[in-house]
Coordinates of C-alpha atoms in Angstrom, one line a residue:
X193 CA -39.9 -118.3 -76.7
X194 CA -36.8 -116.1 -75.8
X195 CA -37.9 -112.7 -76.1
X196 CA -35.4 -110.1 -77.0
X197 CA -35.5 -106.6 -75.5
X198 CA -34.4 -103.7 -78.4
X199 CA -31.8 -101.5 -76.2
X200 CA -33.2 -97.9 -76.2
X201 CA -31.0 -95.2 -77.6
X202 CA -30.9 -91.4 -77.3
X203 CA -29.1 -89.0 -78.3
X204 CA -26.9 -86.9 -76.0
X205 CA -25.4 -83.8 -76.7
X206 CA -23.4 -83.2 -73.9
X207 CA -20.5 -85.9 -74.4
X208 CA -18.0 -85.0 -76.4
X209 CA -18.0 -84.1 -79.7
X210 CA -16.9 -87.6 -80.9
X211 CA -18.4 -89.6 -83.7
X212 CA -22.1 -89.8 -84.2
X213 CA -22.6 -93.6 -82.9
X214 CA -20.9 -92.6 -79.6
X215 CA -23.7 -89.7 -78.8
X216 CA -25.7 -92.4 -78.6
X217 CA -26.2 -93.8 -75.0
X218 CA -28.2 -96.2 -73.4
X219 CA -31.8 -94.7 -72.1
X220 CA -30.8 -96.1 -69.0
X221 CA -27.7 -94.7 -68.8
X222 CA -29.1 -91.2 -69.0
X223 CA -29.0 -89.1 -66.1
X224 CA -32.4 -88.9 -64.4
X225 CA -34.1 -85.4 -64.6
X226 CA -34.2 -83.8 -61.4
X227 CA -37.9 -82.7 -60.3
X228 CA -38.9 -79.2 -61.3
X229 CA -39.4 -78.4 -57.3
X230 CA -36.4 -79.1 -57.0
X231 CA -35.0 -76.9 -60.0
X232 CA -37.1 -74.2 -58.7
X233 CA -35.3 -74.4 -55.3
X234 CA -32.2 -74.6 -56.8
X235 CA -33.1 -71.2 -58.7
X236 CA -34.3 -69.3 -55.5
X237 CA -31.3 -70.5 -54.0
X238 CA -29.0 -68.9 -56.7
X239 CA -31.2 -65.7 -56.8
X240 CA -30.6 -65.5 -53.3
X241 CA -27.1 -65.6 -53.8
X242 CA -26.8 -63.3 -56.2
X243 CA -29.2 -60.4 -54.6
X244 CA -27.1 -61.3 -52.0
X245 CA -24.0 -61.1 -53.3
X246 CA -25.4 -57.8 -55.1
X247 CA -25.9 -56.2 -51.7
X248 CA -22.3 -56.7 -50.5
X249 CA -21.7 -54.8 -53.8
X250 CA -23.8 -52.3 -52.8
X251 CA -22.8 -52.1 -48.9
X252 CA -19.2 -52.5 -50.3
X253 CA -19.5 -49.3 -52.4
X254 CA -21.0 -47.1 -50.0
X255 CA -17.9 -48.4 -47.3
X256 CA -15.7 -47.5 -50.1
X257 CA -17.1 -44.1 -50.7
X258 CA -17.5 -42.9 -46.9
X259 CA -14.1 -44.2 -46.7
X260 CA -13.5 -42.2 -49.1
X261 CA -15.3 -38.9 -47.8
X262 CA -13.4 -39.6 -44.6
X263 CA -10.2 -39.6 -45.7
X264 CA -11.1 -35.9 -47.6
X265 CA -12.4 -34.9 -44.5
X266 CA -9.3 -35.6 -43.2
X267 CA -7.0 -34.3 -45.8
X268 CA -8.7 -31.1 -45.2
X269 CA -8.7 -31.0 -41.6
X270 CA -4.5 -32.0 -42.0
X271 CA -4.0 -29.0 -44.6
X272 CA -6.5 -26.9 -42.3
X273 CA -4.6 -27.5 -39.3
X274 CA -1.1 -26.9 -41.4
X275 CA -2.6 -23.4 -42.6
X276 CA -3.2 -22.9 -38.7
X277 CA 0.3 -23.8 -37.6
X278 CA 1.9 -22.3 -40.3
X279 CA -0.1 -18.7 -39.1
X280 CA 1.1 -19.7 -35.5
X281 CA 4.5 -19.4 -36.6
X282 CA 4.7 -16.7 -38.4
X283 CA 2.4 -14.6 -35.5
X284 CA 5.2 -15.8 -32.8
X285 CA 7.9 -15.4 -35.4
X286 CA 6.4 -11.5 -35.7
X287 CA 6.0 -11.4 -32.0
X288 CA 9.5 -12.9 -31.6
X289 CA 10.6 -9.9 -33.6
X290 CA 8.5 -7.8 -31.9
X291 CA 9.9 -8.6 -28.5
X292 CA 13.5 -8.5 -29.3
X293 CA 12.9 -4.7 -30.2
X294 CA 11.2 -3.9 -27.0
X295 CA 14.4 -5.6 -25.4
X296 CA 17.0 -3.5 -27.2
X297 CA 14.6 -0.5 -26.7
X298 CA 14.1 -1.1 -23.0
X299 CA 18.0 -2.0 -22.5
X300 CA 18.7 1.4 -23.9
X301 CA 15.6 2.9 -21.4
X302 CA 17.7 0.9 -18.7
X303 CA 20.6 2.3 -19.8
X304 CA 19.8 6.3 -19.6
X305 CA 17.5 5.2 -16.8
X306 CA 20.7 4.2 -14.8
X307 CA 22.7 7.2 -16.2
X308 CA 20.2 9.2 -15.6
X309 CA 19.6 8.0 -11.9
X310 CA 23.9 8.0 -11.2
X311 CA 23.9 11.9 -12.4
X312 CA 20.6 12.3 -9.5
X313 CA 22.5 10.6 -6.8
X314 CA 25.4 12.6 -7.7
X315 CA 23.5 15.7 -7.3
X316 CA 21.3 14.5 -4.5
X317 CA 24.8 14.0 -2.8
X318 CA 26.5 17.4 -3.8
X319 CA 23.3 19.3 -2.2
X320 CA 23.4 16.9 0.8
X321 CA 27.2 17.8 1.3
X322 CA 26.2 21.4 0.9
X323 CA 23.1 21.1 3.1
X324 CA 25.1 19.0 5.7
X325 CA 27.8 21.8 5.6
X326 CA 25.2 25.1 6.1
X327 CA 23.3 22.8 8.8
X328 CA 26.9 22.4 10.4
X329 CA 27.5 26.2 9.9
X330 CA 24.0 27.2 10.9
X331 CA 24.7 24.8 14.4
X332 CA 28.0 26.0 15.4
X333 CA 26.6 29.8 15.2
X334 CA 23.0 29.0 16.8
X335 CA 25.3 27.2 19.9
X336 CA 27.7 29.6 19.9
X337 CA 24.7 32.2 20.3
X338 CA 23.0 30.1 22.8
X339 CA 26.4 29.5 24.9
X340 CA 26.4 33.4 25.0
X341 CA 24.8 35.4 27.5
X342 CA 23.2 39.1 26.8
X343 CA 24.5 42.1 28.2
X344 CA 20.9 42.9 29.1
X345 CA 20.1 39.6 30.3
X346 CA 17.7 39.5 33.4
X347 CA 15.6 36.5 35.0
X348 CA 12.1 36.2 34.3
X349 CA 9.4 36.6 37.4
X350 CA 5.9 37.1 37.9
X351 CA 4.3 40.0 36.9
X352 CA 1.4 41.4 39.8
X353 CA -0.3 43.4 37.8
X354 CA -1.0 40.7 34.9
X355 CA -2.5 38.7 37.1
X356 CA -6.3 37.2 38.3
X357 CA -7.5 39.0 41.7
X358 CA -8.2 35.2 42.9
X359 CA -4.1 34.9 42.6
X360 CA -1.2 36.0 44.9
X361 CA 2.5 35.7 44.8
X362 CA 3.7 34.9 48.1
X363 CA 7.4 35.2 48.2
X364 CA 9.6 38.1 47.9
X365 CA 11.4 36.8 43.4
X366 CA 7.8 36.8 42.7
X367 CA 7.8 33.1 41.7
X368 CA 5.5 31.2 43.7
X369 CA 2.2 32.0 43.0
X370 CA -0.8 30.9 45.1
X371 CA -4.5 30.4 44.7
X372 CA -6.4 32.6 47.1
X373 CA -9.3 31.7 49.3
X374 CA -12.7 32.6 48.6
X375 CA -12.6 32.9 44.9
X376 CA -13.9 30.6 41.8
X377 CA -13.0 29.6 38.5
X378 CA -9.6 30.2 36.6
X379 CA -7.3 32.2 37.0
X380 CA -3.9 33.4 35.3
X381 CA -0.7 35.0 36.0
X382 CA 2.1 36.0 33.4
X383 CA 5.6 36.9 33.5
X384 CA 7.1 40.1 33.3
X385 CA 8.8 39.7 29.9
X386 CA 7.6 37.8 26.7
X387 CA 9.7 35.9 24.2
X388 CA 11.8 37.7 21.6
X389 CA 10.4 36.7 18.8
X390 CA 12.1 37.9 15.4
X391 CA 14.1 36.4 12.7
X392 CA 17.8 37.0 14.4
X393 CA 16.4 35.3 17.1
X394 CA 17.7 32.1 18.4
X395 CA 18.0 30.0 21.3
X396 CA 15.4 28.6 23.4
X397 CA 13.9 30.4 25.7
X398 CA 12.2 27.8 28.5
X399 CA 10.7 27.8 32.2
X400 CA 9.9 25.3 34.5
X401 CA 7.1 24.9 37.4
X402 CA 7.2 22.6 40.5
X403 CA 3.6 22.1 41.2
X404 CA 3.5 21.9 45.6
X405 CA -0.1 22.0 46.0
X406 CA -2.9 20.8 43.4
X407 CA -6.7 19.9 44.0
X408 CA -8.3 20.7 40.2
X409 CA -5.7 21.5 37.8
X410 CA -3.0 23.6 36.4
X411 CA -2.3 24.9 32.9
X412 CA 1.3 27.0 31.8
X413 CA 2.6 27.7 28.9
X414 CA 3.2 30.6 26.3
X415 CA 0.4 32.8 25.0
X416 CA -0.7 36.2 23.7
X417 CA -1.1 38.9 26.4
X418 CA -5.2 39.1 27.1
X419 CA -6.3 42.1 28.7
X420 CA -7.2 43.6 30.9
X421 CA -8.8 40.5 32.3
X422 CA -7.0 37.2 33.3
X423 CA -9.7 35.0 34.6
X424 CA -11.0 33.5 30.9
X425 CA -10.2 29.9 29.9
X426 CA -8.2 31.7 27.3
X427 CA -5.5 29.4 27.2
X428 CA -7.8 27.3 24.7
X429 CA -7.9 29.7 21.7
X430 CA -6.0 31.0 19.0
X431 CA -2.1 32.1 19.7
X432 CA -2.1 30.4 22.8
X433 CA 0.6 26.9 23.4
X434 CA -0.2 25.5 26.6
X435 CA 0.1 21.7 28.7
X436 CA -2.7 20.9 31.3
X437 CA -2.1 18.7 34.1
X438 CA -5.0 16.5 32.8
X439 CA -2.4 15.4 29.6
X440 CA -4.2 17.8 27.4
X441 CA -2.0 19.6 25.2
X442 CA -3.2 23.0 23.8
X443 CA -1.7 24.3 20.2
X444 CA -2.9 27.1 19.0
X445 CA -6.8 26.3 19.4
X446 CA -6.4 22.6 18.7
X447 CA -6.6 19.9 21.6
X448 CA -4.5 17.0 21.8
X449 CA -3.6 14.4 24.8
X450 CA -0.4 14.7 26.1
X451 CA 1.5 13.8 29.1
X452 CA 0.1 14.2 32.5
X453 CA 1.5 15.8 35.4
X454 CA 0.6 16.3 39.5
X455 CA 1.4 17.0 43.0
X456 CA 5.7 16.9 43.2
X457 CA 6.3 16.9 39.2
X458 CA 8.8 19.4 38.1
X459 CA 7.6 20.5 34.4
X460 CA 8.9 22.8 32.0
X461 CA 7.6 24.4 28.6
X462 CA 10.2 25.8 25.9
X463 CA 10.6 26.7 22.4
X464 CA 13.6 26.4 20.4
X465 CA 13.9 29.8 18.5
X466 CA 16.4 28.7 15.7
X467 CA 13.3 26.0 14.5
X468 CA 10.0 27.7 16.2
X469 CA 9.5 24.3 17.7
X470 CA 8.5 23.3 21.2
X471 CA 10.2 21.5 24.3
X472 CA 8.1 19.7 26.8
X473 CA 10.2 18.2 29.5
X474 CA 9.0 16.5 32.9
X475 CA 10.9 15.7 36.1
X476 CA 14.4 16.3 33.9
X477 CA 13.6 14.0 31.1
X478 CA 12.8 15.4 27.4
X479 CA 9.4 14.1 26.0
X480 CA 8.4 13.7 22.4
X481 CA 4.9 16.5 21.9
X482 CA 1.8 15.2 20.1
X483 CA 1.9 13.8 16.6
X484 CA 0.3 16.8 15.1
X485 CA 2.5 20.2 13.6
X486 CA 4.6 21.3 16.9
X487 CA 6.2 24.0 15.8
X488 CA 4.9 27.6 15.5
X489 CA 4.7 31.0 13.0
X490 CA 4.4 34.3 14.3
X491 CA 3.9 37.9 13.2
X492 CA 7.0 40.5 13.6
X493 CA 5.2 42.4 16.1
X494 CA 4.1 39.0 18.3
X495 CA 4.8 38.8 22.0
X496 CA 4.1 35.4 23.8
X497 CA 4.0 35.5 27.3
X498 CA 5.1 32.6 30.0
X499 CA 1.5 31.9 31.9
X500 CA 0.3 29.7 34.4
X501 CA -3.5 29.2 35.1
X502 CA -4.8 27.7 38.4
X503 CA -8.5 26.9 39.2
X504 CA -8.6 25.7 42.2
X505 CA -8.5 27.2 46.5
X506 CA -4.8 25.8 47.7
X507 CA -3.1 25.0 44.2
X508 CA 0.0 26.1 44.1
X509 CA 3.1 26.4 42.2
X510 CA 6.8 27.7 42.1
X511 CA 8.1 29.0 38.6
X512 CA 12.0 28.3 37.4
X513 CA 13.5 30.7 34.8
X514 CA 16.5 29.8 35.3
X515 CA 19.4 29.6 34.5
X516 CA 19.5 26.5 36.3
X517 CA 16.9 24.2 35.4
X518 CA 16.0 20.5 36.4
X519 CA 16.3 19.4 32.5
X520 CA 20.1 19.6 31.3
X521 CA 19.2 22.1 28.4
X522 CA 22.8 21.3 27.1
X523 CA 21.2 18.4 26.0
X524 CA 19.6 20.0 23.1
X525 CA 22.5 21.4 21.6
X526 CA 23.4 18.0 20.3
X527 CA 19.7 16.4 19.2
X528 CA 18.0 19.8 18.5
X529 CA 19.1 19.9 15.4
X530 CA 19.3 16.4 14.0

């Protein structure tokens, strides 16, 4: 017996929408059904991808936005720093301003500076003519008053009687004086007549002393008359202007080194009475006086005496008033005065 299997039919609604016999397929033509594991996989798997794809959204957006609050930050920072530069400009622009007035100010300074200066060198050199010219003036009289020689003029000497008892002059112009024996401590001799000291004055009025004998020491120079004793170290105090042979050099109370001097040395002491300054010479050569004041002021009634103090048994010295002296005074007509 041939047995005939009935075809099973279903109906499918996902062909297309053609006539009503063709939705109608074979049952074993149908697609099998997947397992529902399977479908359940499938639907994690697209939940996956779409919480996924959800968070790429998300990460997306917040990129986006601090992209965005960058960019702001950065507009503001550009229109900060524009602000800045712009106040920058303008502040050198002001002090651009600023500084091209100080120039045209200070040019004009410059200029009455340097007008200003011209009319003081002008001046400066109209008084330096004129001081120049009364210098010259004041020159040619003082030489011409030192070239001349006094009616009343008379050398200088030794006086006896203003003199230590342990000194003695032993020749017959009173000029050589000599230490006596059997006496102590200093002793001092002056000369007969003091400097002329008043205004009209000028000249210079010097001495010179060759020292023959020496064993302790020897101090000359110009001082006040002491009396009526002569032995004192007064050579050290007040009005007195005195070089000892130790290089001390004695102003007026103040004590200074100064050149030394010995046994054969011809020295002389001097002061220039046109500029109250004094002349130290030794063995015919002019030397320069300490650094401090040199020259000297003096009261109208002042008389300073040429002195010569020895302290010592054989010293002994020769005095020189002149008028011919070791040192070429003629000298100091020409640097005197400079």
């Amino acid at each position: 017996m041939k047995v005939t299997l009935r075809r099973r039919w279903k109906w499918n609604s996902k062909l297309p929408n053609l006539n009503l016999r063709s939705r109608f397929v074979p049952v074993s033509k149908m697609p099998k059904r997947a397992p529902k594991w399977r479908i359940l996989e499938e639907e994690l798997k697209h939940q996956k991808l779409l919480t996924d794809h959800f968070e790429l959204q998300l990460n997306v957006a917040k990129t986006e936005k601090k992209q965005q609050n960058e960019l702001e930050e950065l507009e503001k920072e550009k229109r900060k720093l524009a602000d800045q530069n712009e106040q920058l400009q303008k502040t050198l622009l002001d002090r651009i301003i600023e500084l091209e007035k100080q120039m045209k100010q200070q040019k004009k300074g410059e200029q009455c500076k340097n007008t200003i200066l011209c009319e003081i060198g002008e001046m400066e050199k109209r008084q330096q003519r004129q001081f120049d010219k009364q210098i010259s003036n004041q020159l040619t009289t003082h030489c011409s008053k030192m070239d001349e020689v006094p009616a009343n003029f008379q050398l200088n000497y030794w006086d006896a009687t203003a003199s230590g008892i342990g000194l003695e002059l032993i020749d017959d112009n009173c000029l050589t004086v000599h230490y006596k024996k059997n006496n102590q401590g200093c002793h001092s001799i002056f000369a007969k007549h003091p400097i002329l000291l008043n205004n009209d004055s000028f000249g210079i009025f010097y001495f010179e002393i060759i020292v023959k004998s020496m064993e302790h020491f020897a101090v000359f120079g110009f001082s006040l008359k002491p009396s009526p004793q002569f032995e004192d170290t007064f050579y050290f105090l007040m009005g007195s202007y005195a070089n000892g042979n130790y290089g001390n050099f004695c102003f007026n109370g103040t004590i200074q080194s100064a050149c030394p001097y010995g046994v054969g040395d011809t020295v002389g002491f001097g002061v220039n009475l046109a500029t109250r300054r004094f002349i130290f010479t030794k063995n015919g050569n002019l030397l320069s006086l300490p650094s401090f004041q040199h020259s000297f002021s003096f009261a109208a009634d002042q008389l300073l005496f040429p002195f010569v103090s020895l302290g010592h048994f054989g010293d002994e010295i020769e005095a020189d008033f002149g008028p011919n002296f070791k040192f070429n005074l003629a000298i100091l007509k020409e640097s005197i005065y400079q």
